[in-house]
Amino acid sequence: MDNRKVVLVGTGMVGMSFAYATLNQNACDELVLIDINKERAIGEAMDLNHGLAFSETSMQIYAGDYPDCKDADIVVICAGVNQKEGESRLELLSRNAKVFESIIKPVLQSGFDGIFLVATNPVDIMTRITYKMSGFPHNKVIGTGTTLDTARLRYLMGKYFTIDPRNMHAYVIGEHGDSEFVPWSQALIATKPVYDVIKDNKEKFTLDELNKISDKVRTSAQRIIKAKNATYYGIGMAIVRIVKAIFQNENSVLTVSSRLNGEYGLKDVFIGNPCVINRQGVKTILELPLQRDEAKKLRDSAHILCDSYDSLGFSQ
Ligand code: NAD
């Protein structure tokens, strides 16, 4: 690819963590920053540009506007509004749907024909809204899904088993939220199923601890938010990971939020599940051979997402 161009909409904590990680990992050649607060986008572009002399890239970084999306490869959306005191989750969702309308329309008007990558929460619903509003093919609309949760899982498993997290082949699937879960039947340490590792090392490892790990993963965000108000570095790096998988045409397996089309008997819902990611976006959705109780958890999670989406009153 000649010029890898990314437009970032939403230069808050998550957006800028992504931008900073992009610069440090040389993940694109041109990075455009857009925010409703233009001054903030301008200041962020200046700040990043002042680090260029210490980086290994000659990336072009500037504050721009929606017409800049025209020839972009990827539009990353991290824009959103925060929950007001006393506001219900649904009210927040409706306000974020309005925010997305104000973003997706001008992105489309620019002639953009690349890939949408959404991180704004609730990410599975916001990704489905992006799909609906854009009319893009489903492979070109991706949510960060449970990519971050899977990274948290691999980190905690690595610590428990004292093995490099990169050798932990395990996934968090479902909603990026309370109903997400780890299908342990699918988890491998290198090439050995985690259940076998536990069976063969009963004095060292227990199923109980595994369940504590999945609980910790599920409650990570709340604990970080309690400590420092927001989470952003991990998700920033997760977004870069997906962007690199796209630009480098990697065919990497990542647990993004994508639109199921009959997998697990589910349709239309956007939900976190391992997918093959390459230059086309979502190349393939991998359907895991889940155990019966795991399949039920996934269906329950999907129903929660569908109910939330339906409550917005969109037609699909
Ligand atoms: P933030 O408040 O720091 O940033 C949001 C930015 O969006 C602000 O700069 C704001 O000006 C901008 N914005 C608001 N409305 C806009 C509009 N109409 N057009 C353009 N820009 C607009 O918030 P944050 O901490 O960066 O979080 C951003 C989103 O990411 C939140 O929804 C958060 O919940 C989500 N998040 C997702 C994950 C994940 O795993 N997917 C993890 C952490 C946070």
CSV table of C-alpha atoms and ligand atoms in Angstrom, one decimal:
chain,number,residue,atom,x,y,z
A,1,MET,CA,0.0,0.0,0.0
A,2,ASP,CA,1.4,3.4,-1.0
A,3,ASN,CA,-0.1,5.7,1.6
A,4,ARG,CA,-1.8,4.1,4.6
A,5,LYS,CA,-4.4,6.7,5.7
A,6,VAL,CA,-6.4,6.7,8.9
A,7,VAL,CA,-9.0,9.2,10.0
A,8,LEU,CA,-9.6,9.3,13.7
A,9,VAL,CA,-12.9,10.7,14.9
A,10,GLY,CA,-12.9,11.5,18.6
A,11,THR,CA,-9.7,12.8,20.0
A,12,GLY,CA,-10.4,12.0,23.7
A,13,MET,CA,-8.5,9.7,25.9
A,14,VAL,CA,-9.2,6.5,23.8
A,15,GLY,CA,-8.7,8.2,20.5
A,16,MET,CA,-5.4,9.8,21.5
A,17,SER,CA,-4.1,6.7,23.1
A,18,PHE,CA,-4.7,5.0,19.8
A,19,ALA,CA,-3.0,7.9,17.9
A,20,TYR,CA,0.0,7.9,20.2
A,21,ALA,CA,0.4,4.1,19.9
A,22,THR,CA,0.0,4.5,16.1
A,23,LEU,CA,2.8,6.9,16.0
A,24,ASN,CA,5.1,4.7,18.1
A,25,GLN,CA,4.3,1.6,16.1
A,26,ASN,CA,4.4,3.4,12.7
A,27,ALA,CA,1.0,1.9,11.9
A,28,CYS,CA,0.0,4.3,9.2
A,29,ASP,CA,1.5,7.1,7.0
A,30,GLU,CA,-1.2,9.7,7.3
A,31,LEU,CA,-3.3,10.3,10.4
A,32,VAL,CA,-6.1,12.9,10.4
A,33,LEU,CA,-7.7,14.0,13.7
A,34,ILE,CA,-11.3,15.1,13.8
A,35,ASP,CA,-13.3,16.1,16.9
A,36,ILE,CA,-16.3,18.3,17.5
A,37,ASN,CA,-13.9,20.3,19.7
A,38,LYS,CA,-11.7,21.4,16.8
A,39,GLU,CA,-9.3,23.2,19.0
A,40,ARG,CA,-8.6,20.0,20.9
A,41,ALA,CA,-7.9,18.2,17.7
A,42,ILE,CA,-5.5,20.9,16.6
A,43,GLY,CA,-3.7,20.8,19.9
A,44,GLU,CA,-3.4,17.0,19.9
A,45,ALA,CA,-2.0,17.1,16.3
A,46,MET,CA,0.6,19.7,17.4
A,47,ASP,CA,1.6,17.6,20.4
A,48,LEU,CA,2.0,14.4,18.4
A,49,ASN,CA,4.0,16.2,15.7
A,50,HIS,CA,6.4,17.5,18.3
A,51,GLY,CA,7.3,13.8,19.0
A,52,LEU,CA,8.0,13.1,15.4
A,53,ALA,CA,11.7,14.0,15.8
A,54,PHE,CA,12.0,11.2,18.3
A,55,SER,CA,10.1,8.6,16.3
A,56,GLU,CA,11.0,6.3,13.5
A,57,THR,CA,8.4,7.5,11.1
A,58,SER,CA,7.7,10.5,9.0
A,59,MET,CA,4.0,10.2,9.5
A,60,GLN,CA,1.8,13.1,8.4
A,61,ILE,CA,-0.4,14.1,11.3
A,62,TYR,CA,-2.9,16.9,11.2
A,63,ALA,CA,-6.3,18.1,12.4
A,64,GLY,CA,-8.8,17.8,9.6
A,65,ASP,CA,-12.4,17.6,8.7
A,66,TYR,CA,-14.8,15.1,7.1
A,67,PRO,CA,-13.8,15.7,3.5
A,68,ASP,CA,-10.4,14.2,4.5
A,69,CYS,CA,-12.1,10.8,4.8
A,70,LYS,CA,-12.5,10.7,1.0
A,71,ASP,CA,-9.3,8.7,0.3
A,72,ALA,CA,-8.9,7.2,3.8
A,73,ASP,CA,-8.4,3.5,4.2
A,74,ILE,CA,-9.9,3.3,7.7
A,75,VAL,CA,-12.1,5.6,9.8
A,76,VAL,CA,-11.6,4.9,13.5
A,77,ILE,CA,-14.5,6.2,15.7
A,78,CYS,CA,-13.7,6.8,19.3
A,79,ALA,CA,-16.2,9.8,19.7
A,80,GLY,CA,-18.9,9.6,22.2
A,81,VAL,CA,-20.6,11.3,25.1
A,82,ASN,CA,-20.4,10.3,28.7
A,83,GLN,CA,-23.2,9.2,31.0
A,84,LYS,CA,-24.8,12.1,32.8
A,85,GLU,CA,-25.9,11.8,36.4
A,86,GLY,CA,-29.2,10.0,36.6
A,87,GLU,CA,-29.2,9.1,32.9
A,88,SER,CA,-30.2,5.5,31.9
A,89,ARG,CA,-28.1,3.3,29.7
A,90,LEU,CA,-30.7,3.6,27.0
A,91,GLU,CA,-30.7,7.4,27.1
A,92,LEU,CA,-26.9,7.4,26.8
A,93,LEU,CA,-27.3,5.0,23.9
A,94,SER,CA,-29.8,7.3,22.1
A,95,ARG,CA,-27.4,10.2,22.6
A,96,ASN,CA,-24.5,8.3,21.2
A,97,ALA,CA,-26.6,7.2,18.3
A,98,LYS,CA,-27.2,10.9,17.5
A,99,VAL,CA,-23.4,11.5,17.8
A,100,PHE,CA,-22.9,8.7,15.2
A,101,GLU,CA,-25.4,10.2,12.9
A,102,SER,CA,-23.5,13.5,13.0
A,103,ILE,CA,-20.3,11.5,12.1
A,104,ILE,CA,-21.3,8.8,9.6
A,105,LYS,CA,-23.3,11.1,7.3
A,106,PRO,CA,-20.4,13.5,6.5
A,107,VAL,CA,-18.0,10.6,6.3
A,108,LEU,CA,-20.2,9.0,3.6
A,109,GLN,CA,-20.6,12.4,1.9
A,110,SER,CA,-16.9,12.6,1.5
A,111,GLY,CA,-17.0,9.5,-0.7
A,112,PHE,CA,-15.2,7.3,1.9
A,113,ASP,CA,-15.1,3.7,0.7
A,114,GLY,CA,-12.8,2.1,3.3
A,115,ILE,CA,-13.3,0.3,6.6
A,116,PHE,CA,-15.1,1.6,9.7
A,117,LEU,CA,-13.5,0.6,13.0
A,118,VAL,CA,-15.6,1.5,16.0
A,119,ALA,CA,-14.5,1.7,19.7
A,120,THR,CA,-17.2,3.8,21.2
A,121,ASN,CA,-19.3,2.0,23.8
A,122,PRO,CA,-21.5,0.1,24.0
A,123,VAL,CA,-19.3,-1.0,21.1
A,124,ASP,CA,-21.4,-3.9,19.7
A,125,ILE,CA,-24.4,-1.7,19.4
A,126,MET,CA,-22.5,1.3,18.1
A,127,THR,CA,-20.9,-1.0,15.4
A,128,ARG,CA,-24.3,-2.2,14.4
A,129,ILE,CA,-25.6,1.4,14.2
A,130,THR,CA,-22.6,2.2,12.0
A,131,TYR,CA,-23.5,-0.7,9.7
A,132,LYS,CA,-27.1,0.4,9.5
A,133,MET,CA,-26.3,4.0,8.9
A,134,SER,CA,-23.5,3.5,6.4
A,135,GLY,CA,-25.1,0.7,4.3
A,136,PHE,CA,-21.6,-0.7,4.0
A,137,PRO,CA,-21.0,-4.4,3.4
A,138,HIS,CA,-20.7,-6.2,6.8
A,139,ASN,CA,-17.0,-7.1,6.3
A,140,LYS,CA,-16.2,-3.3,6.2
A,141,VAL,CA,-17.7,-2.5,9.5
A,142,ILE,CA,-15.8,-3.7,12.5
A,143,GLY,CA,-16.1,-3.1,16.3
A,144,THR,CA,-13.2,-3.6,18.7
A,145,GLY,CA,-15.5,-6.2,20.4
A,146,THR,CA,-13.7,-8.3,23.0
A,147,THR,CA,-10.2,-7.7,21.6
A,148,LEU,CA,-9.2,-5.8,24.7
A,149,ASP,CA,-10.9,-8.4,27.0
A,150,THR,CA,-9.1,-11.2,25.2
A,151,ALA,CA,-5.8,-9.4,25.8
A,152,ARG,CA,-6.7,-9.0,29.5
A,153,LEU,CA,-7.5,-12.7,29.6
A,154,ARG,CA,-4.2,-13.7,28.0
A,155,TYR,CA,-2.2,-11.5,30.4
A,156,LEU,CA,-3.9,-12.9,33.5
A,157,MET,CA,-3.6,-16.5,32.2
A,158,GLY,CA,0.1,-15.9,31.4
A,159,LYS,CA,0.6,-14.7,35.0
A,160,TYR,CA,-1.2,-17.7,36.5
A,161,PHE,CA,0.5,-20.3,34.4
A,162,THR,CA,3.8,-18.4,34.3
A,163,ILE,CA,3.9,-18.7,30.5
A,164,ASP,CA,4.2,-15.9,28.0
A,165,PRO,CA,0.6,-14.5,27.3
A,166,ARG,CA,1.4,-14.8,23.6
A,167,ASN,CA,1.3,-18.6,24.0
A,168,MET,CA,-2.2,-18.4,25.6
A,169,HIS,CA,-4.7,-19.3,22.9
A,170,ALA,CA,-7.9,-18.3,24.6
A,171,TYR,CA,-10.7,-15.9,23.8
A,172,VAL,CA,-13.3,-13.8,25.5
A,173,ILE,CA,-16.5,-13.8,23.4
A,174,GLY,CA,-19.9,-12.2,23.5
A,175,GLU,CA,-20.9,-8.6,24.3
A,176,HIS,CA,-18.1,-6.3,25.3
A,177,GLY,CA,-19.7,-6.0,28.7
A,178,ASP,CA,-21.4,-7.9,31.5
A,179,SER,CA,-22.5,-10.9,29.5
A,180,GLU,CA,-19.1,-11.6,28.0
A,181,PHE,CA,-17.5,-14.9,28.9
A,182,VAL,CA,-14.5,-17.3,28.3
A,183,PRO,CA,-15.4,-20.5,26.5
A,184,TRP,CA,-12.7,-22.5,28.4
A,185,SER,CA,-13.4,-25.6,26.3
A,186,GLN,CA,-11.6,-23.7,23.5
A,187,ALA,CA,-8.6,-22.5,25.5
A,188,LEU,CA,-5.1,-23.8,24.8
A,189,ILE,CA,-1.8,-23.2,26.4
A,190,ALA,CA,0.5,-23.6,23.5
A,191,THR,CA,-1.0,-26.8,22.0
A,192,LYS,CA,-2.5,-28.3,25.2
A,193,PRO,CA,-6.1,-27.7,26.2
A,194,VAL,CA,-6.3,-25.7,29.4
A,195,TYR,CA,-8.6,-28.3,31.0
A,196,ASP,CA,-5.9,-31.0,30.4
A,197,VAL,CA,-3.3,-28.7,31.9
A,198,ILE,CA,-5.4,-28.5,35.1
A,199,LYS,CA,-6.2,-32.2,35.1
A,200,ASP,CA,-2.6,-33.1,34.9
A,201,ASN,CA,-1.4,-30.5,37.5
A,202,LYS,CA,-4.1,-30.7,40.1
A,203,GLU,CA,-1.8,-29.7,42.9
A,204,LYS,CA,-0.8,-26.5,41.1
A,205,PHE,CA,-3.9,-25.2,39.1
A,206,THR,CA,-7.6,-25.3,39.7
A,207,LEU,CA,-10.8,-24.6,37.8
A,208,ASP,CA,-11.8,-22.3,40.5
A,209,GLU,CA,-8.9,-20.0,39.7
A,210,LEU,CA,-9.8,-20.0,36.0
A,211,ASN,CA,-13.2,-18.8,36.9
A,212,LYS,CA,-11.7,-16.1,39.0
A,213,ILE,CA,-9.6,-15.0,36.0
A,214,SER,CA,-12.7,-14.7,33.8
A,215,ASP,CA,-14.4,-12.7,36.6
A,216,LYS,CA,-11.4,-10.4,36.8
A,217,VAL,CA,-11.4,-9.9,33.1
A,218,ARG,CA,-15.1,-9.0,33.1
A,219,THR,CA,-14.7,-6.5,35.9
A,220,SER,CA,-11.4,-5.0,34.8
A,221,ALA,CA,-12.9,-1.9,33.2
A,222,GLN,CA,-14.9,-1.0,36.4
A,223,ARG,CA,-11.8,-1.4,38.5
A,224,ILE,CA,-9.7,0.8,36.3
A,225,ILE,CA,-12.5,3.4,36.1
A,226,LYS,CA,-12.8,3.4,39.9
A,227,ALA,CA,-9.0,4.0,40.1
A,228,LYS,CA,-8.4,6.5,37.3
A,229,ASN,CA,-11.8,7.5,35.8
A,230,ALA,CA,-11.4,5.9,32.4
A,231,THR,CA,-9.5,3.1,30.5
A,232,TYR,CA,-7.6,4.0,27.4
A,233,TYR,CA,-4.1,2.7,26.9
A,234,GLY,CA,-5.1,-1.0,26.4
A,235,ILE,CA,-8.0,-0.1,24.0
A,236,GLY,CA,-5.7,2.3,22.1
A,237,MET,CA,-3.3,-0.6,21.5
A,238,ALA,CA,-6.1,-3.0,20.7
A,239,ILE,CA,-7.2,-0.6,17.9
A,240,VAL,CA,-3.7,-0.3,16.6
A,241,ARG,CA,-3.5,-4.1,16.5
A,242,ILE,CA,-6.6,-4.3,14.3
A,243,VAL,CA,-5.4,-1.5,12.1
A,244,LYS,CA,-2.1,-3.3,11.5
A,245,ALA,CA,-3.9,-6.6,10.8
A,246,ILE,CA,-5.9,-4.7,8.1
A,247,PHE,CA,-3.0,-2.8,6.5
A,248,GLN,CA,-0.6,-5.7,6.6
A,249,ASN,CA,-3.2,-8.0,5.2
A,250,GLU,CA,-2.3,-10.4,8.0
A,251,ASN,CA,-5.2,-12.8,8.2
A,252,SER,CA,-4.8,-12.6,12.0
A,253,VAL,CA,-7.5,-14.0,14.3
A,254,LEU,CA,-8.9,-11.2,16.6
A,255,THR,CA,-12.1,-11.2,18.6
A,256,VAL,CA,-13.6,-8.2,17.0
A,257,SER,CA,-17.3,-7.4,16.9
A,258,SER,CA,-18.7,-8.4,13.6
A,259,ARG,CA,-22.1,-9.3,12.1
A,260,LEU,CA,-23.1,-12.9,12.5
A,261,ASN,CA,-24.9,-14.4,9.6
A,262,GLY,CA,-26.1,-17.8,10.9
A,263,GLU,CA,-23.1,-18.7,12.9
A,264,TYR,CA,-24.2,-20.3,16.3
A,265,GLY,CA,-27.8,-20.0,14.9
A,266,LEU,CA,-27.5,-16.2,15.3
A,267,LYS,CA,-28.1,-13.5,12.6
A,268,ASP,CA,-27.7,-9.7,12.2
A,269,VAL,CA,-26.2,-9.2,15.7
A,270,PHE,CA,-22.7,-7.6,16.0
A,271,ILE,CA,-20.9,-9.5,18.8
A,272,GLY,CA,-17.3,-10.3,19.8
A,273,ASN,CA,-16.1,-13.6,18.3
A,274,PRO,CA,-12.8,-14.7,16.7
A,275,CYS,CA,-12.6,-13.4,13.1
A,276,VAL,CA,-9.9,-13.5,10.4
A,277,ILE,CA,-8.9,-9.9,9.7
A,278,ASN,CA,-7.1,-8.8,6.6
A,279,ARG,CA,-7.2,-6.0,3.9
A,280,GLN,CA,-10.9,-6.8,3.3
A,281,GLY,CA,-11.7,-6.2,6.9
A,282,VAL,CA,-13.5,-9.2,8.3
A,283,LYS,CA,-12.5,-12.0,6.0
A,284,THR,CA,-14.0,-14.9,7.9
A,285,ILE,CA,-16.0,-15.4,11.0
A,286,LEU,CA,-14.8,-18.5,12.9
A,287,GLU,CA,-17.5,-20.5,14.5
A,288,LEU,CA,-16.1,-22.2,17.6
A,289,PRO,CA,-17.3,-25.7,18.5
A,290,LEU,CA,-18.7,-24.5,21.8
A,291,GLN,CA,-20.0,-26.8,24.5
A,292,ARG,CA,-23.8,-26.6,25.1
A,293,ASP,CA,-23.6,-24.3,28.1
A,294,GLU,CA,-21.1,-22.0,26.3
A,295,ALA,CA,-23.4,-21.8,23.3
A,296,LYS,CA,-26.3,-20.8,25.6
A,297,LYS,CA,-24.1,-18.1,27.2
A,298,LEU,CA,-23.4,-16.7,23.7
A,299,ARG,CA,-27.0,-16.8,22.7
A,300,ASP,CA,-28.0,-15.0,25.9
A,301,SER,CA,-25.4,-12.4,25.3
A,302,ALA,CA,-26.6,-11.9,21.7
A,303,HIS,CA,-30.2,-11.5,23.0
A,304,ILE,CA,-29.1,-8.8,25.4
A,305,LEU,CA,-27.5,-6.9,22.5
A,306,CYS,CA,-30.5,-7.4,20.2
A,307,ASP,CA,-32.9,-6.1,22.9
A,308,SER,CA,-30.7,-3.0,23.4
A,309,TYR,CA,-30.5,-2.4,19.7
A,310,ASP,CA,-34.2,-2.9,19.1
A,311,SER,CA,-35.0,-0.5,21.9
A,312,LEU,CA,-33.5,2.2,19.7
A,313,GLY,CA,-36.3,1.7,17.2
A,314,PHE,CA,-34.2,1.2,14.1
A,315,SER,CA,-35.9,-1.0,11.5
A,316,GLN,CA,-33.2,-3.7,11.4
B,1,NAD,P1,-13.6,11.2,26.0
B,1,NAD,O1,-14.7,11.9,26.5
B,1,NAD,O2,-12.2,11.4,26.5
B,1,NAD,O3,-13.5,11.5,24.4
B,1,NAD,C1,-14.6,11.5,23.6
B,1,NAD,C2,-14.3,12.5,22.5
B,1,NAD,O4,-15.4,12.5,21.5
B,1,NAD,C3,-14.2,14.0,23.0
B,1,NAD,O5,-13.0,14.5,22.5
B,1,NAD,C4,-15.4,14.6,22.3
B,1,NAD,O6,-15.2,16.0,22.0
B,1,NAD,C5,-15.6,13.8,21.1
B,1,NAD,N1,-17.0,13.9,20.5
B,1,NAD,C6,-18.2,14.0,21.2
B,1,NAD,N2,-19.2,14.1,20.3
B,1,NAD,C7,-18.6,14.2,19.1
B,1,NAD,C8,-19.1,14.4,17.8
B,1,NAD,N3,-20.4,14.5,17.6
B,1,NAD,N4,-18.3,14.4,16.7
B,1,NAD,C9,-16.9,14.3,16.9
B,1,NAD,N5,-16.4,14.1,18.1
B,1,NAD,C10,-17.2,14.1,19.2
B,1,NAD,O7,-13.9,9.6,26.0
B,1,NAD,P2,-12.9,8.4,25.9
B,1,NAD,O8,-12.4,8.0,27.3
B,1,NAD,O9,-11.9,8.7,24.8
B,1,NAD,O10,-13.9,7.2,25.4
B,1,NAD,C11,-14.4,7.3,24.1
B,1,NAD,C12,-15.3,6.1,23.9
B,1,NAD,O11,-14.5,4.8,24.0
B,1,NAD,C13,-16.3,5.9,25.1
B,1,NAD,O12,-17.6,5.5,24.5
B,1,NAD,C14,-15.8,4.8,25.9
B,1,NAD,O13,-16.8,4.1,26.6
B,1,NAD,C15,-15.2,3.9,24.8
B,1,NAD,N6,-14.3,2.9,25.3
B,1,NAD,C16,-14.3,1.7,24.6
B,1,NAD,C17,-13.5,0.6,25.0
B,1,NAD,C18,-13.6,-0.7,24.2
B,1,NAD,O14,-13.0,-1.7,24.6
B,1,NAD,N7,-14.3,-0.7,23.1
B,1,NAD,C19,-12.6,0.8,26.0
B,1,NAD,C20,-12.6,2.0,26.7
B,1,NAD,C21,-13.4,3.0,26.3
